[in-house]
Amino acid sequence: MAEEKSQASSSKMLTLKASDGVLFEVELNIAKEMKTVQAYIDDCEDIETIPIPNVLGKHLAIVIEYIKKTNEEYDAEFEKQWNMDDLQLLLLAANYLNISGLQECLCKAIAKRIENKSPEYVRKVFNIENDHSPEEEAKLRKEYKWAFEGVDKD
Amino acid sequence: MVHHHHYHEYMQQKMRRNTSNQQQQNKRHKFFINDNIDILREILKRLDGPSLGVASCVCRLWCNLTNNDDSIWEHLCFRHVLTPPPATVRPVVVALGGYKRLYMVCVRPVLSRLSESERVMKRVWTRHEVQLSLSLFCIDSYERLAGGGGMIASDASPSSLMFLCNPINV
């Protein structure tokens, strides 16, 4: 009975097409959590398949599951499953799709992973080259000496 | 229609196109944080004070952000406050030297008095602690003004109220 009821009141289904061609059928109310998709729907009412050119199928799947399951408990455990590369790509996806809850969750997670770490560690994680001159770096390390106390060993 | 003797060439071209499409896709999905400053800013906003200091040493872009984007430090100063201070506070803080200075001069010393390790900071700030920090910040600015103007004796340390920021041994 409950199933019939939900079917009757369930919103229309939409298809999202990831950058690698993978298709996802989602309910309208799930898709609407992605403000970018919402804007697309607002612009073209009769649309059935929406292209998501910047997100791989693998990540779109994760994003959709997040929207379906998000709550305090789920969010707390969510980030633990993904490595740094996936976290960054998921954040890029959440940013493009404009899903504020997921953006917040991922920003917090990435910040937590680089908190209390050395500059070398942070550079490695993000693939950043050190473009400070040795003098600049020495000056900065002196200025922020207090910040380096208690930093995790690499 | 693809003729048989061109088939091999056709298949080779198709494979080459697929690999370059794959490479294009991979490039499109490579995420480099320094190309996404908005996202970087949101991450920096969620770091604690010492980690922000370390972040300045990572590279020039990060250093510029931590030096020039005061909103990152504003976020840090009042992160653990239940109700954020009224919007009228911001122009005053900016006029007196900005949020980074507020953090360095007032918030950080007060925090380190409250806990042994600076990184232990889960308690919520009360309104009074916020007001204390802001008051100390005003005093600091006033004393800097006075010292710089030469109107008050340059040896201001005995009468300076900034001793309130120093850790005390009880």
mmCIF file of C-alpha atoms in Angstrom:
data_model
loop_
_atom_site.group_PDB
_atom_site.id
_atom_site.type_symbol
_atom_site.label_atom_id
_atom_site.label_comp_id
_atom_site.label_asym_id
_atom_site.label_seq_id
_atom_site.Cartn_x
_atom_site.Cartn_y
_atom_site.Cartn_z
ATOM 1 C CA MET A 1 0.000 0.000 0.000
ATOM 2 C CA ALA A 2 2.721 2.391 0.975
ATOM 3 C CA GLU A 3 4.580 1.525 -2.221
ATOM 4 C CA GLU A 4 1.557 2.327 -4.397
ATOM 5 C CA LYS A 5 1.120 5.603 -2.573
ATOM 6 C CA SER A 6 4.713 6.620 -3.135
ATOM 7 C CA GLN A 7 4.467 5.650 -6.788
ATOM 8 C CA ALA A 8 1.357 7.768 -7.254
ATOM 9 C CA SER A 9 2.914 10.800 -5.601
ATOM 10 C CA SER A 10 6.448 10.159 -6.921
ATOM 11 C CA SER A 11 7.713 12.866 -9.144
ATOM 12 C CA LYS A 12 8.686 12.405 -12.691
ATOM 13 C CA MET A 13 11.980 10.693 -13.497
ATOM 14 C CA LEU A 14 14.897 12.434 -15.119
ATOM 15 C CA THR A 15 17.949 11.095 -16.841
ATOM 16 C CA LEU A 16 21.354 12.531 -16.074
ATOM 17 C CA LYS A 17 24.149 11.789 -18.504
ATOM 18 C CA ALA A 18 27.674 11.805 -17.102
ATOM 19 C CA SER A 19 30.716 12.924 -19.099
ATOM 20 C CA ASP A 20 31.657 9.342 -19.943
ATOM 21 C CA GLY A 21 28.160 8.593 -21.225
ATOM 22 C CA VAL A 22 26.879 6.722 -18.166
ATOM 23 C CA LEU A 23 23.159 7.362 -17.649
ATOM 24 C CA PHE A 24 21.426 7.787 -14.314
ATOM 25 C CA GLU A 25 17.684 7.784 -13.835
ATOM 26 C CA VAL A 26 16.743 9.873 -10.816
ATOM 27 C CA GLU A 27 13.586 11.244 -9.293
ATOM 28 C CA LEU A 28 12.924 14.907 -9.881
ATOM 29 C CA ASN A 29 13.173 15.788 -6.191
ATOM 30 C CA ILE A 30 16.635 14.199 -6.024
ATOM 31 C CA ALA A 31 17.802 16.041 -9.139
ATOM 32 C CA LYS A 32 16.484 19.315 -7.746
ATOM 33 C CA GLU A 33 19.039 19.149 -4.908
ATOM 34 C CA MET A 34 21.571 19.949 -7.624
ATOM 35 C CA LYS A 35 20.887 23.639 -8.147
ATOM 36 C CA THR A 36 22.631 23.584 -11.510
ATOM 37 C CA VAL A 37 20.224 20.880 -12.706
ATOM 38 C CA GLN A 38 17.312 22.797 -11.211
ATOM 39 C CA ALA A 39 18.252 25.826 -13.276
ATOM 40 C CA TYR A 40 18.438 23.641 -16.368
ATOM 41 C CA ILE A 41 14.970 22.273 -15.695
ATOM 42 C CA ASP A 42 13.600 25.750 -15.066
ATOM 43 C CA ASP A 43 14.896 26.847 -18.424
ATOM 44 C CA CYS A 44 13.640 23.890 -20.471
ATOM 45 C CA GLU A 45 10.520 22.343 -18.981
ATOM 46 C CA ASP A 46 10.212 19.302 -21.206
ATOM 47 C CA ILE A 47 13.767 18.101 -20.839
ATOM 48 C CA GLU A 48 14.256 14.413 -20.144
ATOM 49 C CA THR A 49 17.997 13.878 -20.450
ATOM 50 C CA ILE A 50 20.334 16.394 -18.884
ATOM 51 C CA PRO A 51 24.023 16.336 -19.835
ATOM 52 C CA ILE A 52 26.510 16.686 -16.975
ATOM 53 C CA PRO A 53 29.690 17.263 -18.984
ATOM 54 C CA ASN A 54 32.087 17.853 -16.108
ATOM 55 C CA VAL A 55 31.434 14.822 -13.963
ATOM 56 C CA LEU A 56 32.449 11.207 -14.502
ATOM 57 C CA GLY A 57 29.834 8.486 -14.045
ATOM 58 C CA LYS A 58 31.782 7.113 -11.079
ATOM 59 C CA HIS A 59 31.502 10.410 -9.201
ATOM 60 C CA LEU A 60 27.959 11.223 -10.270
ATOM 61 C CA ALA A 61 26.896 7.899 -8.779
ATOM 62 C CA ILE A 62 28.480 8.854 -5.455
ATOM 63 C CA VAL A 63 26.871 12.290 -5.538
ATOM 64 C CA ILE A 64 23.409 10.889 -6.206
ATOM 65 C CA GLU A 65 23.779 8.397 -3.372
ATOM 66 C CA TYR A 66 24.857 11.209 -1.060
ATOM 67 C CA ILE A 67 21.742 13.203 -1.854
ATOM 68 C CA LYS A 68 19.528 10.205 -1.204
ATOM 69 C CA LYS A 69 21.131 9.215 2.073
ATOM 70 C CA THR A 70 22.433 12.409 3.612
ATOM 71 C CA ASN A 71 21.938 12.886 7.321
ATOM 72 C CA GLU A 72 24.260 13.671 10.222
ATOM 73 C CA GLU A 73 25.393 10.072 10.663
ATOM 74 C CA TYR A 74 25.895 9.423 6.982
ATOM 75 C CA ASP A 75 27.812 12.656 6.476
ATOM 76 C CA ALA A 76 30.168 11.859 9.329
ATOM 77 C CA GLU A 77 31.142 8.534 7.734
ATOM 78 C CA PHE A 78 30.862 9.587 4.120
ATOM 79 C CA GLU A 79 34.274 11.096 3.578
ATOM 80 C CA LYS A 80 36.193 8.218 5.130
ATOM 81 C CA GLN A 81 35.666 5.984 2.103
ATOM 82 C CA TRP A 82 37.405 8.205 -0.435
ATOM 83 C CA ASN A 83 41.040 8.966 -1.122
ATOM 84 C CA MET A 84 42.278 12.539 -1.583
ATOM 85 C CA ASP A 85 42.003 12.465 -5.387
ATOM 86 C CA ASP A 86 38.394 11.316 -5.303
ATOM 87 C CA LEU A 87 37.551 13.818 -2.567
ATOM 88 C CA GLN A 88 38.837 16.663 -4.728
ATOM 89 C CA LEU A 89 36.999 15.476 -7.832
ATOM 90 C CA LEU A 90 33.824 15.022 -5.778
ATOM 91 C CA LEU A 91 34.205 18.563 -4.475
ATOM 92 C CA LEU A 92 34.652 19.807 -8.022
ATOM 93 C CA ALA A 93 31.462 17.959 -8.983
ATOM 94 C CA ALA A 94 29.538 19.270 -5.974
ATOM 95 C CA ASN A 95 30.722 22.758 -6.837
ATOM 96 C CA TYR A 96 29.636 22.458 -10.474
ATOM 97 C CA LEU A 97 26.301 20.893 -9.588
ATOM 98 C CA ASN A 98 25.851 23.413 -6.765
ATOM 99 C CA ILE A 99 24.933 21.073 -3.910
ATOM 100 C CA SER A 100 25.633 23.078 -0.771
ATOM 101 C CA GLY A 101 25.409 20.243 1.760
ATOM 102 C CA LEU A 102 27.907 18.112 -0.123
ATOM 103 C CA GLN A 103 30.224 21.071 -0.728
ATOM 104 C CA GLU A 104 30.312 21.789 3.001
ATOM 105 C CA CYS A 105 30.871 18.129 3.889
ATOM 106 C CA LEU A 106 33.761 17.768 1.426
ATOM 107 C CA CYS A 107 35.463 21.093 2.270
ATOM 108 C CA LYS A 108 35.429 20.113 5.927
ATOM 109 C CA ALA A 109 36.815 16.674 5.099
ATOM 110 C CA ILE A 110 39.676 17.962 2.962
ATOM 111 C CA ALA A 111 40.550 20.643 5.535
ATOM 112 C CA LYS A 112 40.631 17.992 8.240
ATOM 113 C CA ARG A 113 43.076 15.898 6.217
ATOM 114 C CA ILE A 114 45.588 18.695 5.842
ATOM 115 C CA GLU A 115 45.184 20.161 9.321
ATOM 116 C CA ASN A 116 48.325 20.078 11.425
ATOM 117 C CA LYS A 117 50.442 18.841 8.506
ATOM 118 C CA SER A 118 53.718 20.240 7.181
ATOM 119 C CA PRO A 119 53.912 22.347 3.999
ATOM 120 C CA GLU A 120 55.721 19.455 2.283
ATOM 121 C CA TYR A 121 52.832 17.126 3.051
ATOM 122 C CA VAL A 122 50.256 19.640 1.793
ATOM 123 C CA ARG A 123 52.226 20.253 -1.398
ATOM 124 C CA LYS A 124 52.415 16.532 -2.083
ATOM 125 C CA VAL A 125 48.708 16.028 -1.475
ATOM 126 C CA PHE A 126 47.696 18.764 -3.915
ATOM 127 C CA ASN A 127 50.580 18.373 -6.339
ATOM 128 C CA ILE A 128 51.771 21.928 -5.734
ATOM 129 C CA GLU A 129 55.264 23.109 -6.569
ATOM 130 C CA ASN A 130 57.003 25.309 -4.048
ATOM 131 C CA ASP A 131 57.589 28.588 -5.853
ATOM 132 C CA HIS A 132 58.917 30.462 -2.838
ATOM 133 C CA SER A 133 62.527 31.534 -2.971
ATOM 134 C CA PRO A 134 64.638 30.085 -0.133
ATOM 135 C CA GLU A 135 64.769 33.556 1.452
ATOM 136 C CA GLU A 136 60.994 34.007 1.227
ATOM 137 C CA GLU A 137 60.409 30.606 2.725
ATOM 138 C CA ALA A 138 62.855 31.187 5.567
ATOM 139 C CA LYS A 139 61.175 34.516 6.326
ATOM 140 C CA LEU A 140 57.721 32.945 6.347
ATOM 141 C CA ARG A 141 58.743 30.047 8.553
ATOM 142 C CA LYS A 142 60.182 32.534 11.024
ATOM 143 C CA GLU A 143 57.055 34.685 10.940
ATOM 144 C CA TYR A 144 54.856 31.654 11.527
ATOM 145 C CA LYS A 145 57.129 29.834 13.948
ATOM 146 C CA TRP A 146 54.208 29.460 16.381
ATOM 147 C CA ALA A 147 52.209 27.663 13.701
ATOM 148 C CA PHE A 148 54.818 24.962 13.261
ATOM 149 C CA GLU A 149 54.831 23.849 16.882
ATOM 150 C CA GLY A 150 53.234 20.456 17.152
ATOM 151 C CA VAL A 151 52.904 19.848 13.416
ATOM 152 C CA ASP A 152 52.589 16.149 12.578
ATOM 153 C CA LYS A 153 55.751 14.461 11.428
ATOM 154 C CA ASP A 154 55.502 13.565 7.734
ATOM 155 C CA MET B 1 30.192 2.668 -46.313
ATOM 156 C CA VAL B 2 33.627 1.437 -45.260
ATOM 157 C CA HIS B 3 35.340 -0.729 -47.843
ATOM 158 C CA HIS B 4 37.216 -3.775 -46.690
ATOM 159 C CA HIS B 5 40.725 -2.651 -47.666
ATOM 160 C CA HIS B 6 40.240 0.619 -45.790
ATOM 161 C CA TYR B 7 38.851 -1.165 -42.780
ATOM 162 C CA HIS B 8 42.199 -1.612 -41.047
ATOM 163 C CA GLU B 9 43.023 2.076 -41.444
ATOM 164 C CA TYR B 10 39.542 3.003 -40.262
ATOM 165 C CA MET B 11 39.920 0.867 -37.116
ATOM 166 C CA GLN B 12 43.356 2.366 -36.395
ATOM 167 C CA GLN B 13 41.961 5.894 -36.706
ATOM 168 C CA LYS B 14 39.042 5.008 -34.474
ATOM 169 C CA MET B 15 41.381 3.639 -31.789
ATOM 170 C CA ARG B 16 43.598 6.702 -31.965
ATOM 171 C CA ARG B 17 40.577 8.963 -31.645
ATOM 172 C CA ASN B 18 39.348 6.953 -28.657
ATOM 173 C CA THR B 19 42.711 7.230 -26.875
ATOM 174 C CA SER B 20 42.881 10.959 -27.471
ATOM 175 C CA ASN B 21 39.271 11.309 -26.285
ATOM 176 C CA GLN B 22 40.246 9.343 -23.214
ATOM 177 C CA GLN B 23 43.235 11.634 -22.689
ATOM 178 C CA GLN B 24 41.026 14.697 -23.169
ATOM 179 C CA GLN B 25 38.581 13.327 -20.644
ATOM 180 C CA ASN B 26 41.361 12.577 -18.198
ATOM 181 C CA LYS B 27 42.676 16.099 -18.599
ATOM 182 C CA ARG B 28 39.231 17.521 -18.043
ATOM 183 C CA HIS B 29 38.930 15.526 -14.846
ATOM 184 C CA LYS B 30 42.328 16.369 -13.437
ATOM 185 C CA PHE B 31 41.730 18.646 -10.523
ATOM 186 C CA PHE B 32 44.425 21.136 -9.615
ATOM 187 C CA ILE B 33 43.446 23.123 -6.599
ATOM 188 C CA ASN B 34 45.405 26.242 -7.543
ATOM 189 C CA ASP B 35 43.199 26.528 -10.626
ATOM 190 C CA ASN B 36 40.117 26.600 -8.409
ATOM 191 C CA ILE B 37 40.691 29.484 -6.044
ATOM 192 C CA ASP B 38 37.074 29.660 -4.864
ATOM 193 C CA ILE B 39 37.263 26.074 -3.717
ATOM 194 C CA LEU B 40 40.702 26.632 -2.167
ATOM 195 C CA ARG B 41 39.330 29.575 -0.224
ATOM 196 C CA GLU B 42 36.505 27.459 1.188
ATOM 197 C CA ILE B 43 38.994 24.847 2.347
ATOM 198 C CA LEU B 44 41.322 27.429 3.935
ATOM 199 C CA LYS B 45 38.371 28.898 5.810
ATOM 200 C CA ARG B 46 37.955 25.619 7.611
ATOM 201 C CA LEU B 47 41.515 25.274 8.861
ATOM 202 C CA ASP B 48 42.554 26.121 12.396
ATOM 203 C CA GLY B 49 44.900 29.067 13.073
ATOM 204 C CA PRO B 50 48.216 27.209 13.095
ATOM 205 C CA SER B 51 47.328 25.290 9.930
ATOM 206 C CA LEU B 52 46.628 28.628 8.231
ATOM 207 C CA GLY B 53 50.085 29.774 9.225
ATOM 208 C CA VAL B 54 51.593 26.623 7.727
ATOM 209 C CA ALA B 55 49.432 27.105 4.616
ATOM 210 C CA SER B 56 51.157 30.436 3.987
ATOM 211 C CA CYS B 57 54.392 28.537 3.454
ATOM 212 C CA VAL B 58 53.010 26.128 0.858
ATOM 213 C CA CYS B 59 53.374 28.360 -2.194
ATOM 214 C CA ARG B 60 53.023 31.979 -3.295
ATOM 215 C CA LEU B 61 49.356 31.695 -4.243
ATOM 216 C CA TRP B 62 48.428 30.294 -0.841
ATOM 217 C CA CYS B 63 50.581 32.945 0.834
ATOM 218 C CA ASN B 64 48.781 35.693 -1.088
ATOM 219 C CA LEU B 65 45.425 34.295 -0.105
ATOM 220 C CA THR B 66 46.197 34.053 3.599
ATOM 221 C CA ASN B 67 47.728 37.541 3.580
ATOM 222 C CA ASN B 68 45.149 39.339 1.500
ATOM 223 C CA ASP B 69 41.888 37.545 2.168
ATOM 224 C CA ASP B 70 40.804 38.790 5.557
ATOM 225 C CA SER B 71 37.502 36.899 5.372
ATOM 226 C CA ILE B 72 39.422 33.666 5.958
ATOM 227 C CA TRP B 73 40.655 35.039 9.289
ATOM 228 C CA GLU B 74 37.234 36.520 10.109
ATOM 229 C CA HIS B 75 35.792 33.053 9.718
ATOM 230 C CA LEU B 76 38.502 31.679 12.007
ATOM 231 C CA CYS B 77 38.037 34.295 14.729
ATOM 232 C CA PHE B 78 34.355 33.632 15.233
ATOM 233 C CA ARG B 79 34.093 30.044 14.117
ATOM 234 C CA HIS B 80 33.233 28.667 17.530
ATOM 235 C CA VAL B 81 30.904 31.456 18.543
ATOM 236 C CA LEU B 82 27.271 30.502 18.985
ATOM 237 C CA THR B 83 25.810 33.653 17.528
ATOM 238 C CA PRO B 84 28.122 35.574 15.200
ATOM 239 C CA PRO B 85 28.867 39.165 16.196
ATOM 240 C CA PRO B 86 26.655 41.834 14.616
ATOM 241 C CA ALA B 87 27.611 43.103 11.175
ATOM 242 C CA THR B 88 28.525 46.464 12.688
ATOM 243 C CA VAL B 89 31.637 44.862 14.141
ATOM 244 C CA ARG B 90 33.308 44.249 10.808
ATOM 245 C CA PRO B 91 34.013 47.873 9.716
ATOM 246 C CA VAL B 92 35.452 48.569 13.156
ATOM 247 C CA VAL B 93 37.769 45.558 13.043
ATOM 248 C CA VAL B 94 38.850 46.378 9.508
ATOM 249 C CA ALA B 95 39.564 49.973 10.475
ATOM 250 C CA LEU B 96 41.644 48.827 13.442
ATOM 251 C CA GLY B 97 43.822 46.483 11.433
ATOM 252 C CA GLY B 98 41.770 43.593 10.130
ATOM 253 C CA TYR B 99 40.844 40.112 11.258
ATOM 254 C CA LYS B 100 44.223 38.538 10.750
ATOM 255 C CA ARG B 101 45.668 41.038 13.214
ATOM 256 C CA LEU B 102 42.733 40.458 15.573
ATOM 257 C CA TYR B 103 43.503 36.767 15.514
ATOM 258 C CA MET B 104 47.262 37.193 16.014
ATOM 259 C CA VAL B 105 47.088 39.863 18.704
ATOM 260 C CA CYS B 106 44.016 38.896 20.684
ATOM 261 C CA VAL B 107 42.338 35.636 19.782
ATOM 262 C CA ARG B 108 45.395 33.379 19.650
ATOM 263 C CA PRO B 109 46.967 34.504 22.953
ATOM 264 C CA VAL B 110 43.631 34.253 24.738
ATOM 265 C CA LEU B 111 43.127 30.764 23.319
ATOM 266 C CA SER B 112 46.541 29.571 24.400
ATOM 267 C CA ARG B 113 45.818 30.746 27.901
ATOM 268 C CA LEU B 114 42.688 28.636 27.947
ATOM 269 C CA SER B 115 44.274 25.376 26.887
ATOM 270 C CA GLU B 116 47.679 23.770 26.981
ATOM 271 C CA SER B 117 47.748 22.862 23.332
ATOM 272 C CA GLU B 118 46.433 25.389 20.857
ATOM 273 C CA ARG B 119 44.988 22.661 18.760
ATOM 274 C CA VAL B 120 42.546 21.647 21.476
ATOM 275 C CA MET B 121 39.712 24.000 20.729
ATOM 276 C CA LYS B 122 36.333 22.423 20.660
ATOM 277 C CA ARG B 123 34.644 24.560 23.258
ATOM 278 C CA VAL B 124 32.250 27.257 22.167
ATOM 279 C CA TRP B 125 33.191 30.867 22.716
ATOM 280 C CA THR B 126 30.880 32.909 24.836
ATOM 281 C CA ARG B 127 29.799 36.399 23.951
ATOM 282 C CA HIS B 128 32.001 37.747 26.758
ATOM 283 C CA GLU B 129 35.164 36.189 25.409
ATOM 284 C CA VAL B 130 34.408 37.690 22.013
ATOM 285 C CA GLN B 131 33.861 41.091 23.608
ATOM 286 C CA LEU B 132 37.088 40.761 25.573
ATOM 287 C CA SER B 133 39.042 40.013 22.407
ATOM 288 C CA LEU B 134 37.479 42.949 20.590
ATOM 289 C CA SER B 135 38.152 45.289 23.507
ATOM 290 C CA LEU B 136 41.788 44.220 23.701
ATOM 291 C CA PHE B 137 42.029 44.759 19.948
ATOM 292 C CA CYS B 138 40.778 48.337 20.330
ATOM 293 C CA ILE B 139 43.291 48.972 23.084
ATOM 294 C CA ASP B 140 46.097 47.581 20.949
ATOM 295 C CA SER B 141 45.140 49.858 18.073
ATOM 296 C CA TYR B 142 44.891 52.884 20.309
ATOM 297 C CA GLU B 143 48.271 52.246 21.819
ATOM 298 C CA ARG B 144 49.830 51.808 18.404
ATOM 299 C CA LEU B 145 48.317 55.098 17.304
ATOM 300 C CA ALA B 146 49.527 56.881 20.404
ATOM 301 C CA GLY B 147 53.035 55.435 20.183
ATOM 302 C CA GLY B 148 53.320 56.275 16.495
ATOM 303 C CA GLY B 149 52.074 59.841 16.945
ATOM 304 C CA GLY B 150 54.668 60.507 19.606
ATOM 305 C CA MET B 151 52.072 62.215 21.758
ATOM 306 C CA ILE B 152 52.512 59.868 24.640
ATOM 307 C CA ALA B 153 55.903 58.859 26.017
ATOM 308 C CA SER B 154 57.368 56.187 23.764
ATOM 309 C CA ASP B 155 57.973 53.839 26.646
ATOM 310 C CA ALA B 156 54.358 52.787 26.829
ATOM 311 C CA SER B 157 54.937 49.296 28.161
ATOM 312 C CA PRO B 158 54.379 49.931 31.896
ATOM 313 C CA SER B 159 50.979 51.488 31.299
ATOM 314 C CA SER B 160 50.052 49.280 28.363
ATOM 315 C CA LEU B 161 46.992 47.185 28.924
ATOM 316 C CA MET B 162 48.181 44.604 26.441
ATOM 317 C CA PHE B 163 49.721 42.647 29.301
ATOM 318 C CA LEU B 164 46.246 41.137 29.462
ATOM 319 C CA CYS B 165 47.151 39.178 26.362
ATOM 320 C CA ASN B 166 50.233 37.617 27.868
ATOM 321 C CA PRO B 167 50.125 34.216 29.491
ATOM 322 C CA ILE B 168 50.370 34.489 33.254
ATOM 323 C CA ASN B 169 51.891 32.114 35.749
ATOM 324 C CA VAL B 170 49.613 31.780 38.700
#
